[in-house]
Amino acid sequence: MSARILDGREIARDIRADTALRVAELTAKAGIVPHLVVILVGGNPASRVYVENKIRACAEVGIRSTLVTLDPGIAAQDLIAEIERLNRSPDVHGILVQLPLPPHHDIQAVLRAISVHKDVDGFHLYNVGGLVVGRTIFSPCTPYGVMRMLDHAGIPVEGRNVTIVGASNIVGKPMALMMMARDATVSVCHAKTRDLAQYTILADILIVAAGVPRLIGAQMVRTGAVVIDVGINRDPQGRLQGDVDFDAVRERASYITPVPGGVGPMTVTMLLVNTVSAAERIAEGGRALMLPEQPDGGPGRLTGRPGADAA
Ligand code: NAP
């Protein structure tokens, strides 16, 4: 058996075309151009590349974007003040703080400062916690992208054994919660898991996000499994590779994602989707949910759309 390739670039292209239509419709009907502000603190070269990718992707679908570059030495309270200014700005629909931040910043405090209604990365404590009870406003982009890929390919999730290798806050844990919300039976593995293969071999859907090249070999994969490789690593020649031994595993799996060209393009695409959803919500004249502790909060109305971004 040779697995079918889940082509993230192709699926992302379809979703981006749909997103561009949503932008055009919103502009025509409500005169609103969705606007994403990306905050980059310092000049980390990798972060700069990621930010440039996001800004290019915004332009492709007609989303306006602004890059705010801040000095790496900016005081914690000044960064928070900048975020609060953007929270109040009516023409900003999405705010993203590019991580990592210089060590003198408390990342959780910074993420919490972003209005939940503009938290298009889905990293605010409310949106993270909301995954537990199905009340999230924005889902984190990478796991959301994985769900959309599976849905696009018509791969069912309900009742399937899903094993997730990696338990980070941005990929593994939210992925597990999103899979549970769709009635999968979920195992989550991490660096201290003993005998990883005994979990991976059970998986109907195996999602790997460990950041360890070739962690998953063919003998660890059940025949016919769907294998999603989130990992991005560089080999000694500087080429990108995932966490899965692609050539060997594709002979066992029914579907597999390549690296590059798999989950990566989906992640940026879901950022675009979340930004357009944020602007659409404003155009509908209300917000999905008001939270009293939000600095830009206040009495609002329920739009009946909580979880609209959940996969
Ligand atoms: P992370 O924060 O470093 O977390 C890695 C997770 O993998 C941790 O839970 C760790 O376990 C676990 N792990 C490490 N070695 C392991 C091993 N040998 N066996 C089992 N589990 C192991 O990384 P991340 O941010 O989640 O990212 C993971 C990978 O995905 C990276 O390669 C990253 O570049 C990539 N990524 C790709 C995208 C995309 O768009 N394609 C987006 C985000 C991340 P402990 O918790 O026990 O330490």
mmCIF file of C-alpha atoms and ligand atoms in Angstrom:
data_model
loop_
_atom_site.group_PDB
_atom_site.id
_atom_site.type_symbol
_atom_site.label_atom_id
_atom_site.label_comp_id
_atom_site.label_asym_id
_atom_site.label_seq_id
_atom_site.Cartn_x
_atom_site.Cartn_y
_atom_site.Cartn_z
ATOM 1 C CA MET A 1 0.000 0.000 0.000
ATOM 2 C CA SER A 2 1.252 3.477 -0.757
ATOM 3 C CA ALA A 3 -0.514 6.213 1.159
ATOM 4 C CA ARG A 4 -2.477 9.023 -0.449
ATOM 5 C CA ILE A 5 -0.772 12.345 0.119
ATOM 6 C CA LEU A 6 -2.702 14.954 2.075
ATOM 7 C CA ASP A 7 -1.488 17.978 0.160
ATOM 8 C CA GLY A 8 -1.587 20.935 2.559
ATOM 9 C CA ARG A 9 -0.749 23.428 -0.169
ATOM 10 C CA GLU A 10 -3.704 22.349 -2.275
ATOM 11 C CA ILE A 11 -6.166 22.301 0.626
ATOM 12 C CA ALA A 12 -4.841 25.656 1.842
ATOM 13 C CA ARG A 13 -5.341 27.081 -1.650
ATOM 14 C CA ASP A 14 -9.014 26.058 -1.594
ATOM 15 C CA ILE A 15 -9.569 27.544 1.862
ATOM 16 C CA ARG A 16 -7.720 30.747 0.926
ATOM 17 C CA ALA A 17 -9.871 31.157 -2.181
ATOM 18 C CA ASP A 18 -12.958 30.871 0.020
ATOM 19 C CA THR A 19 -11.415 33.297 2.527
ATOM 20 C CA ALA A 20 -10.747 35.842 -0.236
ATOM 21 C CA LEU A 21 -14.438 35.626 -1.209
ATOM 22 C CA ARG A 22 -15.468 36.249 2.405
ATOM 23 C CA VAL A 23 -13.197 39.303 2.528
ATOM 24 C CA ALA A 24 -14.665 40.675 -0.713
ATOM 25 C CA GLU A 25 -18.213 40.112 0.529
ATOM 26 C CA LEU A 26 -17.524 41.782 3.874
ATOM 27 C CA THR A 27 -15.976 44.783 2.166
ATOM 28 C CA ALA A 28 -18.842 45.084 -0.303
ATOM 29 C CA LYS A 29 -21.628 44.657 2.273
ATOM 30 C CA ALA A 30 -20.215 46.352 5.365
ATOM 31 C CA GLY A 31 -17.282 48.398 4.090
ATOM 32 C CA ILE A 32 -14.963 46.504 6.424
ATOM 33 C CA VAL A 33 -11.508 45.317 5.378
ATOM 34 C CA PRO A 34 -10.261 42.742 7.900
ATOM 35 C CA HIS A 35 -7.122 44.033 9.567
ATOM 36 C CA LEU A 36 -4.456 41.961 11.322
ATOM 37 C CA VAL A 37 -1.746 43.591 13.422
ATOM 38 C CA VAL A 38 1.376 41.528 14.000
ATOM 39 C CA ILE A 39 3.663 42.566 16.844
ATOM 40 C CA LEU A 40 7.294 41.556 16.520
ATOM 41 C CA VAL A 41 9.529 42.251 19.501
ATOM 42 C CA GLY A 42 13.175 42.294 18.467
ATOM 43 C CA GLY A 43 14.716 40.973 15.306
ATOM 44 C CA ASN A 44 14.937 37.181 15.739
ATOM 45 C CA PRO A 45 15.626 36.096 12.119
ATOM 46 C CA ALA A 46 13.335 33.036 12.239
ATOM 47 C CA SER A 47 10.498 35.110 13.714
ATOM 48 C CA ARG A 48 11.000 37.717 11.004
ATOM 49 C CA VAL A 49 10.601 35.047 8.298
ATOM 50 C CA TYR A 50 7.416 33.699 9.939
ATOM 51 C CA VAL A 51 5.999 37.218 10.222
ATOM 52 C CA GLU A 52 6.797 38.021 6.589
ATOM 53 C CA ASN A 53 5.011 34.816 5.528
ATOM 54 C CA LYS A 54 1.926 35.816 7.477
ATOM 55 C CA ILE A 55 1.893 39.299 6.017
ATOM 56 C CA ARG A 56 2.290 37.948 2.477
ATOM 57 C CA ALA A 57 -0.548 35.483 3.060
ATOM 58 C CA CYS A 58 -2.806 38.310 4.302
ATOM 59 C CA ALA A 59 -2.165 40.289 1.124
ATOM 60 C CA GLU A 60 -3.047 37.250 -1.026
ATOM 61 C CA VAL A 61 -6.611 37.156 0.308
ATOM 62 C CA GLY A 62 -7.168 40.897 0.697
ATOM 63 C CA ILE A 63 -6.638 41.147 4.464
ATOM 64 C CA ARG A 64 -4.946 44.367 5.501
ATOM 65 C CA SER A 65 -1.953 43.810 7.773
ATOM 66 C CA THR A 66 0.280 46.036 9.854
ATOM 67 C CA LEU A 67 3.607 44.998 11.299
ATOM 68 C CA VAL A 68 4.502 46.691 14.572
ATOM 69 C CA THR A 69 8.187 46.149 15.290
ATOM 70 C CA LEU A 70 9.200 46.908 18.854
ATOM 71 C CA ASP A 71 12.610 47.272 20.399
ATOM 72 C CA PRO A 72 13.772 44.018 22.087
ATOM 73 C CA GLY A 73 14.359 45.992 25.291
ATOM 74 C CA ILE A 74 10.776 47.306 25.473
ATOM 75 C CA ALA A 75 9.481 47.246 29.054
ATOM 76 C CA ALA A 76 6.819 44.643 29.832
ATOM 77 C CA GLN A 77 4.244 47.322 30.747
ATOM 78 C CA ASP A 78 4.895 49.204 27.492
ATOM 79 C CA LEU A 79 4.263 46.087 25.418
ATOM 80 C CA ILE A 80 1.004 45.493 27.295
ATOM 81 C CA ALA A 81 0.042 49.159 26.812
ATOM 82 C CA GLU A 82 0.588 48.793 23.058
ATOM 83 C CA ILE A 83 -1.651 45.700 23.000
ATOM 84 C CA GLU A 84 -4.347 47.532 24.967
ATOM 85 C CA ARG A 85 -4.203 50.405 22.489
ATOM 86 C CA LEU A 86 -4.797 47.921 19.659
ATOM 87 C CA ASN A 87 -7.610 46.262 21.640
ATOM 88 C CA ARG A 88 -9.398 49.612 21.691
ATOM 89 C CA SER A 89 -8.793 50.401 18.036
ATOM 90 C CA PRO A 90 -12.038 49.722 16.133
ATOM 91 C CA ASP A 91 -10.317 49.101 12.810
ATOM 92 C CA VAL A 92 -8.063 46.318 14.172
ATOM 93 C CA HIS A 93 -9.735 42.901 14.058
ATOM 94 C CA GLY A 94 -6.870 40.555 14.866
ATOM 95 C CA ILE A 95 -3.761 40.910 17.046
ATOM 96 C CA LEU A 96 -0.899 38.449 16.981
ATOM 97 C CA VAL A 97 2.219 38.642 19.116
ATOM 98 C CA GLN A 98 4.977 36.660 17.438
ATOM 99 C CA LEU A 99 6.595 34.237 19.878
ATOM 100 C CA PRO A 100 9.106 33.746 21.377
ATOM 101 C CA LEU A 101 9.489 36.987 23.323
ATOM 102 C CA PRO A 102 12.657 38.253 25.044
ATOM 103 C CA PRO A 103 12.971 36.569 28.455
ATOM 104 C CA HIS A 104 11.964 39.606 30.560
ATOM 105 C CA HIS A 105 8.368 39.286 29.262
ATOM 106 C CA ASP A 106 5.807 37.011 30.915
ATOM 107 C CA ILE A 107 4.372 35.343 27.800
ATOM 108 C CA GLN A 108 1.120 34.315 29.500
ATOM 109 C CA ALA A 109 0.546 37.869 30.779
ATOM 110 C CA VAL A 110 1.170 39.237 27.284
ATOM 111 C CA LEU A 111 -1.210 36.737 25.665
ATOM 112 C CA ARG A 112 -3.856 37.463 28.300
ATOM 113 C CA ALA A 113 -3.641 41.177 27.483
ATOM 114 C CA ILE A 114 -4.954 40.543 23.956
ATOM 115 C CA SER A 115 -8.721 40.961 23.688
ATOM 116 C CA VAL A 116 -10.244 37.489 23.329
ATOM 117 C CA HIS A 117 -12.209 38.887 20.379
ATOM 118 C CA LYS A 118 -8.978 39.744 18.561
ATOM 119 C CA ASP A 119 -6.942 36.713 19.694
ATOM 120 C CA VAL A 120 -6.675 35.174 16.222
ATOM 121 C CA ASP A 121 -3.791 32.908 17.271
ATOM 122 C CA GLY A 122 -6.119 31.325 19.848
ATOM 123 C CA PHE A 123 -3.507 31.489 22.646
ATOM 124 C CA HIS A 124 -5.414 33.641 25.168
ATOM 125 C CA LEU A 125 -6.190 31.744 28.348
ATOM 126 C CA TYR A 126 -9.932 32.059 27.624
ATOM 127 C CA ASN A 127 -9.616 30.556 24.165
ATOM 128 C CA VAL A 128 -7.328 27.790 25.431
ATOM 129 C CA GLY A 129 -9.655 26.983 28.343
ATOM 130 C CA GLY A 130 -12.681 27.333 26.088
ATOM 131 C CA LEU A 131 -11.540 24.259 24.195
ATOM 132 C CA VAL A 132 -12.358 22.185 27.278
ATOM 133 C CA VAL A 133 -16.010 23.206 27.304
ATOM 134 C CA GLY A 134 -16.536 23.929 23.593
ATOM 135 C CA ARG A 135 -16.825 27.715 24.077
ATOM 136 C CA THR A 136 -13.683 28.843 22.349
ATOM 137 C CA ILE A 137 -13.885 31.884 20.073
ATOM 138 C CA PHE A 138 -10.696 31.225 18.125
ATOM 139 C CA SER A 139 -9.058 27.831 17.856
ATOM 140 C CA PRO A 140 -5.254 27.694 17.753
ATOM 141 C CA CYS A 141 -4.166 27.656 14.138
ATOM 142 C CA THR A 142 -2.077 24.481 13.846
ATOM 143 C CA PRO A 143 -4.553 22.004 15.396
ATOM 144 C CA TYR A 144 -7.416 23.822 13.664
ATOM 145 C CA GLY A 145 -5.546 23.334 10.376
ATOM 146 C CA VAL A 146 -5.139 19.617 11.067
ATOM 147 C CA MET A 147 -8.882 19.274 11.704
ATOM 148 C CA ARG A 148 -9.687 21.112 8.482
ATOM 149 C CA MET A 149 -7.309 18.841 6.542
ATOM 150 C CA LEU A 150 -9.005 15.723 7.861
ATOM 151 C CA ASP A 151 -12.446 17.159 7.132
ATOM 152 C CA HIS A 152 -11.407 18.213 3.655
ATOM 153 C CA ALA A 153 -10.280 14.663 2.894
ATOM 154 C CA GLY A 154 -13.491 13.219 4.378
ATOM 155 C CA ILE A 155 -11.586 11.309 7.068
ATOM 156 C CA PRO A 156 -13.937 10.619 9.991
ATOM 157 C CA VAL A 157 -12.781 11.279 13.543
ATOM 158 C CA GLU A 158 -15.683 10.103 15.710
ATOM 159 C CA GLY A 159 -14.914 6.863 17.508
ATOM 160 C CA ARG A 160 -11.411 6.593 16.037
ATOM 161 C CA ASN A 161 -8.274 5.973 18.087
ATOM 162 C CA VAL A 162 -6.189 9.118 17.844
ATOM 163 C CA THR A 163 -2.649 9.158 19.206
ATOM 164 C CA ILE A 164 -0.911 12.502 19.542
ATOM 165 C CA VAL A 165 2.860 12.510 20.021
ATOM 166 C CA GLY A 166 3.760 15.818 21.658
ATOM 167 C CA ALA A 167 1.920 17.619 24.438
ATOM 168 C CA SER A 168 2.835 21.283 23.976
ATOM 169 C CA ASN A 169 0.419 24.084 24.790
ATOM 170 C CA ILE A 170 0.260 25.231 21.167
ATOM 171 C CA VAL A 171 -0.070 21.921 19.337
ATOM 172 C CA GLY A 172 -0.423 18.647 21.263
ATOM 173 C CA LYS A 173 -2.765 19.659 24.089
ATOM 174 C CA PRO A 174 -5.252 21.724 22.038
ATOM 175 C CA MET A 175 -5.157 19.026 19.358
ATOM 176 C CA ALA A 176 -6.171 16.467 21.997
ATOM 177 C CA LEU A 177 -9.064 18.644 23.206
ATOM 178 C CA MET A 178 -10.310 19.272 19.679
ATOM 179 C CA MET A 179 -10.214 15.551 18.947
ATOM 180 C CA MET A 180 -12.100 14.792 22.179
ATOM 181 C CA ALA A 181 -14.709 17.385 21.208
ATOM 182 C CA ARG A 182 -15.247 15.338 18.053
ATOM 183 C CA ASP A 183 -15.656 12.088 20.033
ATOM 184 C CA ALA A 184 -12.316 10.500 19.216
ATOM 185 C CA THR A 185 -10.572 8.270 21.747
ATOM 186 C CA VAL A 186 -7.371 10.142 22.439
ATOM 187 C CA SER A 187 -3.925 9.176 23.756
ATOM 188 C CA VAL A 188 -1.340 11.886 24.332
ATOM 189 C CA CYS A 189 2.356 10.958 24.442
ATOM 190 C CA HIS A 190 5.368 13.071 25.398
ATOM 191 C CA ALA A 191 9.086 12.763 26.041
ATOM 192 C CA LYS A 192 8.581 10.718 29.228
ATOM 193 C CA THR A 193 6.133 8.256 27.668
ATOM 194 C CA ARG A 194 7.450 4.740 28.095
ATOM 195 C CA ASP A 195 7.344 2.554 24.982
ATOM 196 C CA LEU A 196 5.951 5.110 22.552
ATOM 197 C CA ALA A 197 5.271 2.444 19.934
ATOM 198 C CA GLN A 198 2.628 0.720 22.056
ATOM 199 C CA TYR A 199 0.510 3.886 21.713
ATOM 200 C CA THR A 200 1.321 4.811 18.121
ATOM 201 C CA ILE A 201 0.536 1.318 16.849
ATOM 202 C CA LEU A 202 -3.047 1.643 18.171
ATOM 203 C CA ALA A 203 -3.746 4.814 16.235
ATOM 204 C CA ASP A 204 -6.257 5.065 13.421
ATOM 205 C CA ILE A 205 -5.074 8.680 13.216
ATOM 206 C CA LEU A 206 -1.506 9.414 14.338
ATOM 207 C CA ILE A 207 -0.555 13.075 14.817
ATOM 208 C CA VAL A 208 3.111 13.744 15.500
ATOM 209 C CA ALA A 209 4.331 17.085 16.876
ATOM 210 C CA ALA A 210 7.508 16.386 18.821
ATOM 211 C CA GLY A 211 10.213 18.173 16.860
ATOM 212 C CA VAL A 212 12.332 15.002 16.635
ATOM 213 C CA PRO A 213 13.362 13.996 13.103
ATOM 214 C CA ARG A 214 12.394 10.446 12.090
ATOM 215 C CA LEU A 215 10.893 9.711 15.511
ATOM 216 C CA ILE A 216 8.184 7.614 13.884
ATOM 217 C CA GLY A 217 9.265 4.635 11.789
ATOM 218 C CA ALA A 218 7.095 2.242 9.785
ATOM 219 C CA GLN A 219 7.034 -0.428 12.499
ATOM 220 C CA MET A 220 5.320 2.038 14.850
ATOM 221 C CA VAL A 221 2.380 2.626 12.496
ATOM 222 C CA ARG A 222 -0.721 0.489 12.078
ATOM 223 C CA THR A 223 -1.431 -0.587 8.494
ATOM 224 C CA GLY A 224 -3.974 1.818 7.022
ATOM 225 C CA ALA A 225 -3.462 4.569 9.600
ATOM 226 C CA VAL A 226 -3.777 8.267 8.760
ATOM 227 C CA VAL A 227 -0.464 9.937 9.621
ATOM 228 C CA ILE A 228 -0.242 13.701 10.183
ATOM 229 C CA ASP A 229 3.289 15.040 10.597
ATOM 230 C CA VAL A 230 3.350 18.463 12.264
ATOM 231 C CA GLY A 231 7.096 18.422 12.945
ATOM 232 C CA ILE A 232 9.438 20.836 11.209
ATOM 233 C CA ASN A 233 13.133 20.075 11.507
ATOM 234 C CA ARG A 234 16.192 20.864 9.425
ATOM 235 C CA ASP A 235 18.562 18.124 8.333
ATOM 236 C CA PRO A 236 22.345 18.784 8.278
ATOM 237 C CA GLN A 237 22.016 20.084 4.700
ATOM 238 C CA GLY A 238 19.414 22.592 5.860
ATOM 239 C CA ARG A 239 16.472 20.814 4.203
ATOM 240 C CA LEU A 240 13.147 20.631 5.997
ATOM 241 C CA GLN A 241 11.976 17.311 7.344
ATOM 242 C CA GLY A 242 9.218 16.161 9.658
ATOM 243 C CA ASP A 243 9.090 13.808 12.634
ATOM 244 C CA VAL A 244 7.970 10.853 10.524
ATOM 245 C CA ASP A 245 10.137 8.648 8.305
ATOM 246 C CA PHE A 246 8.029 9.598 5.298
ATOM 247 C CA ASP A 247 9.320 7.087 2.703
ATOM 248 C CA ALA A 248 8.943 4.085 5.012
ATOM 249 C CA VAL A 249 5.666 5.111 6.654
ATOM 250 C CA ARG A 250 3.910 5.966 3.411
ATOM 251 C CA GLU A 251 4.069 2.246 2.523
ATOM 252 C CA ARG A 252 1.971 1.459 5.614
ATOM 253 C CA ALA A 253 -0.369 4.394 5.963
ATOM 254 C CA SER A 254 -3.588 5.143 4.084
ATOM 255 C CA TYR A 255 -2.989 8.921 4.143
ATOM 256 C CA ILE A 256 0.123 10.885 5.030
ATOM 257 C CA THR A 257 1.157 14.555 5.102
ATOM 258 C CA PRO A 258 4.495 15.560 3.570
ATOM 259 C CA VAL A 259 6.983 18.007 5.112
ATOM 260 C CA PRO A 260 7.173 20.585 3.703
ATOM 261 C CA GLY A 261 3.771 21.078 2.075
ATOM 262 C CA GLY A 262 1.583 19.417 4.702
ATOM 263 C CA VAL A 263 0.436 21.033 7.937
ATOM 264 C CA GLY A 264 2.632 24.144 7.537
ATOM 265 C CA PRO A 265 0.550 25.899 4.849
ATOM 266 C CA MET A 266 -2.608 25.090 6.818
ATOM 267 C CA THR A 267 -1.389 26.893 9.950
ATOM 268 C CA VAL A 268 -1.022 30.270 8.241
ATOM 269 C CA THR A 269 -4.289 29.706 6.395
ATOM 270 C CA MET A 270 -6.205 29.249 9.633
ATOM 271 C CA LEU A 271 -4.780 32.545 10.880
ATOM 272 C CA LEU A 272 -6.396 34.178 7.840
ATOM 273 C CA VAL A 273 -9.670 32.382 8.507
ATOM 274 C CA ASN A 274 -9.668 33.481 12.160
ATOM 275 C CA THR A 275 -8.943 37.098 11.181
ATOM 276 C CA VAL A 276 -11.830 37.193 8.717
ATOM 277 C CA SER A 277 -14.131 35.578 11.299
ATOM 278 C CA ALA A 278 -13.153 38.292 13.800
ATOM 279 C CA ALA A 279 -14.040 41.043 11.311
ATOM 280 C CA GLU A 280 -17.305 39.319 10.320
ATOM 281 C CA ARG A 281 -18.332 39.190 13.957
ATOM 282 C CA ILE A 282 -17.862 42.930 14.280
ATOM 283 C CA ALA A 283 -19.850 43.464 11.084
ATOM 284 C CA GLU A 284 -22.674 41.396 12.565
ATOM 285 C CA GLY A 285 -22.851 44.117 15.182
ATOM 286 C CA GLY A 286 -21.841 42.131 18.195
ATOM 287 C CA ARG A 287 -19.343 39.833 19.686
ATOM 288 C CA ALA A 288 -19.579 36.147 20.323
ATOM 289 C CA LEU A 289 -19.226 36.588 24.035
ATOM 290 C CA MET A 290 -18.378 39.331 26.470
ATOM 291 C CA LEU A 291 -16.082 38.717 29.374
ATOM 292 C CA PRO A 292 -16.159 41.098 32.324
ATOM 293 C CA GLU A 293 -12.404 41.056 32.904
ATOM 294 C CA GLN A 294 -11.627 42.210 29.383
ATOM 295 C CA PRO A 295 -10.388 45.801 29.342
ATOM 296 C CA ASP A 296 -12.440 46.488 26.212
ATOM 297 C CA GLY A 297 -15.431 44.583 27.561
ATOM 298 C CA GLY A 298 -18.786 45.812 28.758
ATOM 299 C CA PRO A 299 -22.304 44.701 28.225
ATOM 300 C CA GLY A 300 -22.553 43.079 24.841
ATOM 301 C CA ARG A 301 -24.909 40.789 23.090
ATOM 302 C CA LEU A 302 -24.547 37.158 22.314
ATOM 303 C CA THR A 303 -24.424 36.499 18.597
ATOM 304 C CA GLY A 304 -25.167 32.833 19.051
ATOM 305 C CA ARG A 305 -21.915 31.987 17.385
ATOM 306 C CA PRO A 306 -19.655 30.740 20.182
ATOM 307 C CA GLY A 307 -17.324 28.093 18.843
ATOM 308 C CA ALA A 308 -17.938 29.198 15.261
ATOM 309 C CA ASP A 309 -14.251 28.763 14.616
ATOM 310 C CA ALA A 310 -14.006 25.348 16.165
ATOM 311 C CA ALA A 311 -13.173 22.745 13.584
HETATM 312 P P1 NAP B 1 7.555 21.759 21.867
HETATM 313 O O1 NAP B 1 6.921 22.851 22.619
HETATM 314 O O2 NAP B 1 9.036 21.569 21.924
HETATM 315 O O3 NAP B 1 6.876 20.390 22.351
HETATM 316 C C1 NAP B 1 7.333 19.153 21.911
HETATM 317 C C2 NAP B 1 6.511 18.072 22.532
HETATM 318 O O4 NAP B 1 7.000 16.819 22.044
HETATM 319 C C3 NAP B 1 6.652 18.022 24.069
HETATM 320 O O5 NAP B 1 5.401 17.703 24.637
HETATM 321 C C4 NAP B 1 7.663 16.902 24.291
HETATM 322 O O6 NAP B 1 7.460 16.182 25.494
HETATM 323 C C5 NAP B 1 7.345 15.978 23.119
HETATM 324 N N1 NAP B 1 8.501 15.153 22.763
HETATM 325 C C6 NAP B 1 9.771 15.554 22.577
HETATM 326 N N2 NAP B 1 10.559 14.493 22.289
HETATM 327 C C7 NAP B 1 9.755 13.398 22.305
HETATM 328 C C8 NAP B 1 9.983 12.022 22.103
HETATM 329 N N3 NAP B 1 11.193 11.537 21.828
HETATM 330 N N4 NAP B 1 8.925 11.191 22.196
HETATM 331 C C9 NAP B 1 7.687 11.659 22.467
HETATM 332 N N5 NAP B 1 7.415 12.975 22.673
HETATM 333 C C10 NAP B 1 8.438 13.833 22.591
HETATM 334 O O7 NAP B 1 7.207 21.818 20.335
HETATM 335 P P2 NAP B 1 5.906 22.364 19.537
HETATM 336 O O8 NAP B 1 5.932 23.825 19.543
HETATM 337 O O9 NAP B 1 4.688 21.631 19.974
HETATM 338 O O10 NAP B 1 6.275 21.878 18.077
HETATM 339 C C11 NAP B 1 6.474 20.510 17.770
HETATM 340 C C12 NAP B 1 6.989 20.385 16.359
HETATM 341 O O11 NAP B 1 6.000 20.888 15.489
HETATM 342 C C13 NAP B 1 8.254 21.197 16.060
HETATM 343 O O12 NAP B 1 9.012 20.513 15.098
HETATM 344 C C14 NAP B 1 7.710 22.489 15.486
HETATM 345 O O13 NAP B 1 8.646 23.123 14.617
HETATM 346 C C15 NAP B 1 6.529 21.961 14.718
HETATM 347 N N6 NAP B 1 5.450 22.928 14.493
HETATM 348 C C16 NAP B 1 4.955 22.973 13.241
HETATM 349 C C17 NAP B 1 3.906 23.815 12.966
HETATM 350 C C18 NAP B 1 3.356 23.818 11.582
HETATM 351 O O14 NAP B 1 2.667 24.752 11.230
HETATM 352 N N7 NAP B 1 3.609 22.781 10.793
HETATM 353 C C19 NAP B 1 3.362 24.624 13.966
HETATM 354 C C20 NAP B 1 3.871 24.533 15.261
HETATM 355 C C21 NAP B 1 4.915 23.655 15.509
HETATM 356 P P3 NAP B 1 7.584 16.864 26.967
HETATM 357 O O15 NAP B 1 6.301 17.627 27.118
HETATM 358 O O16 NAP B 1 7.665 15.692 27.882
HETATM 359 O O17 NAP B 1 8.813 17.708 26.929
#
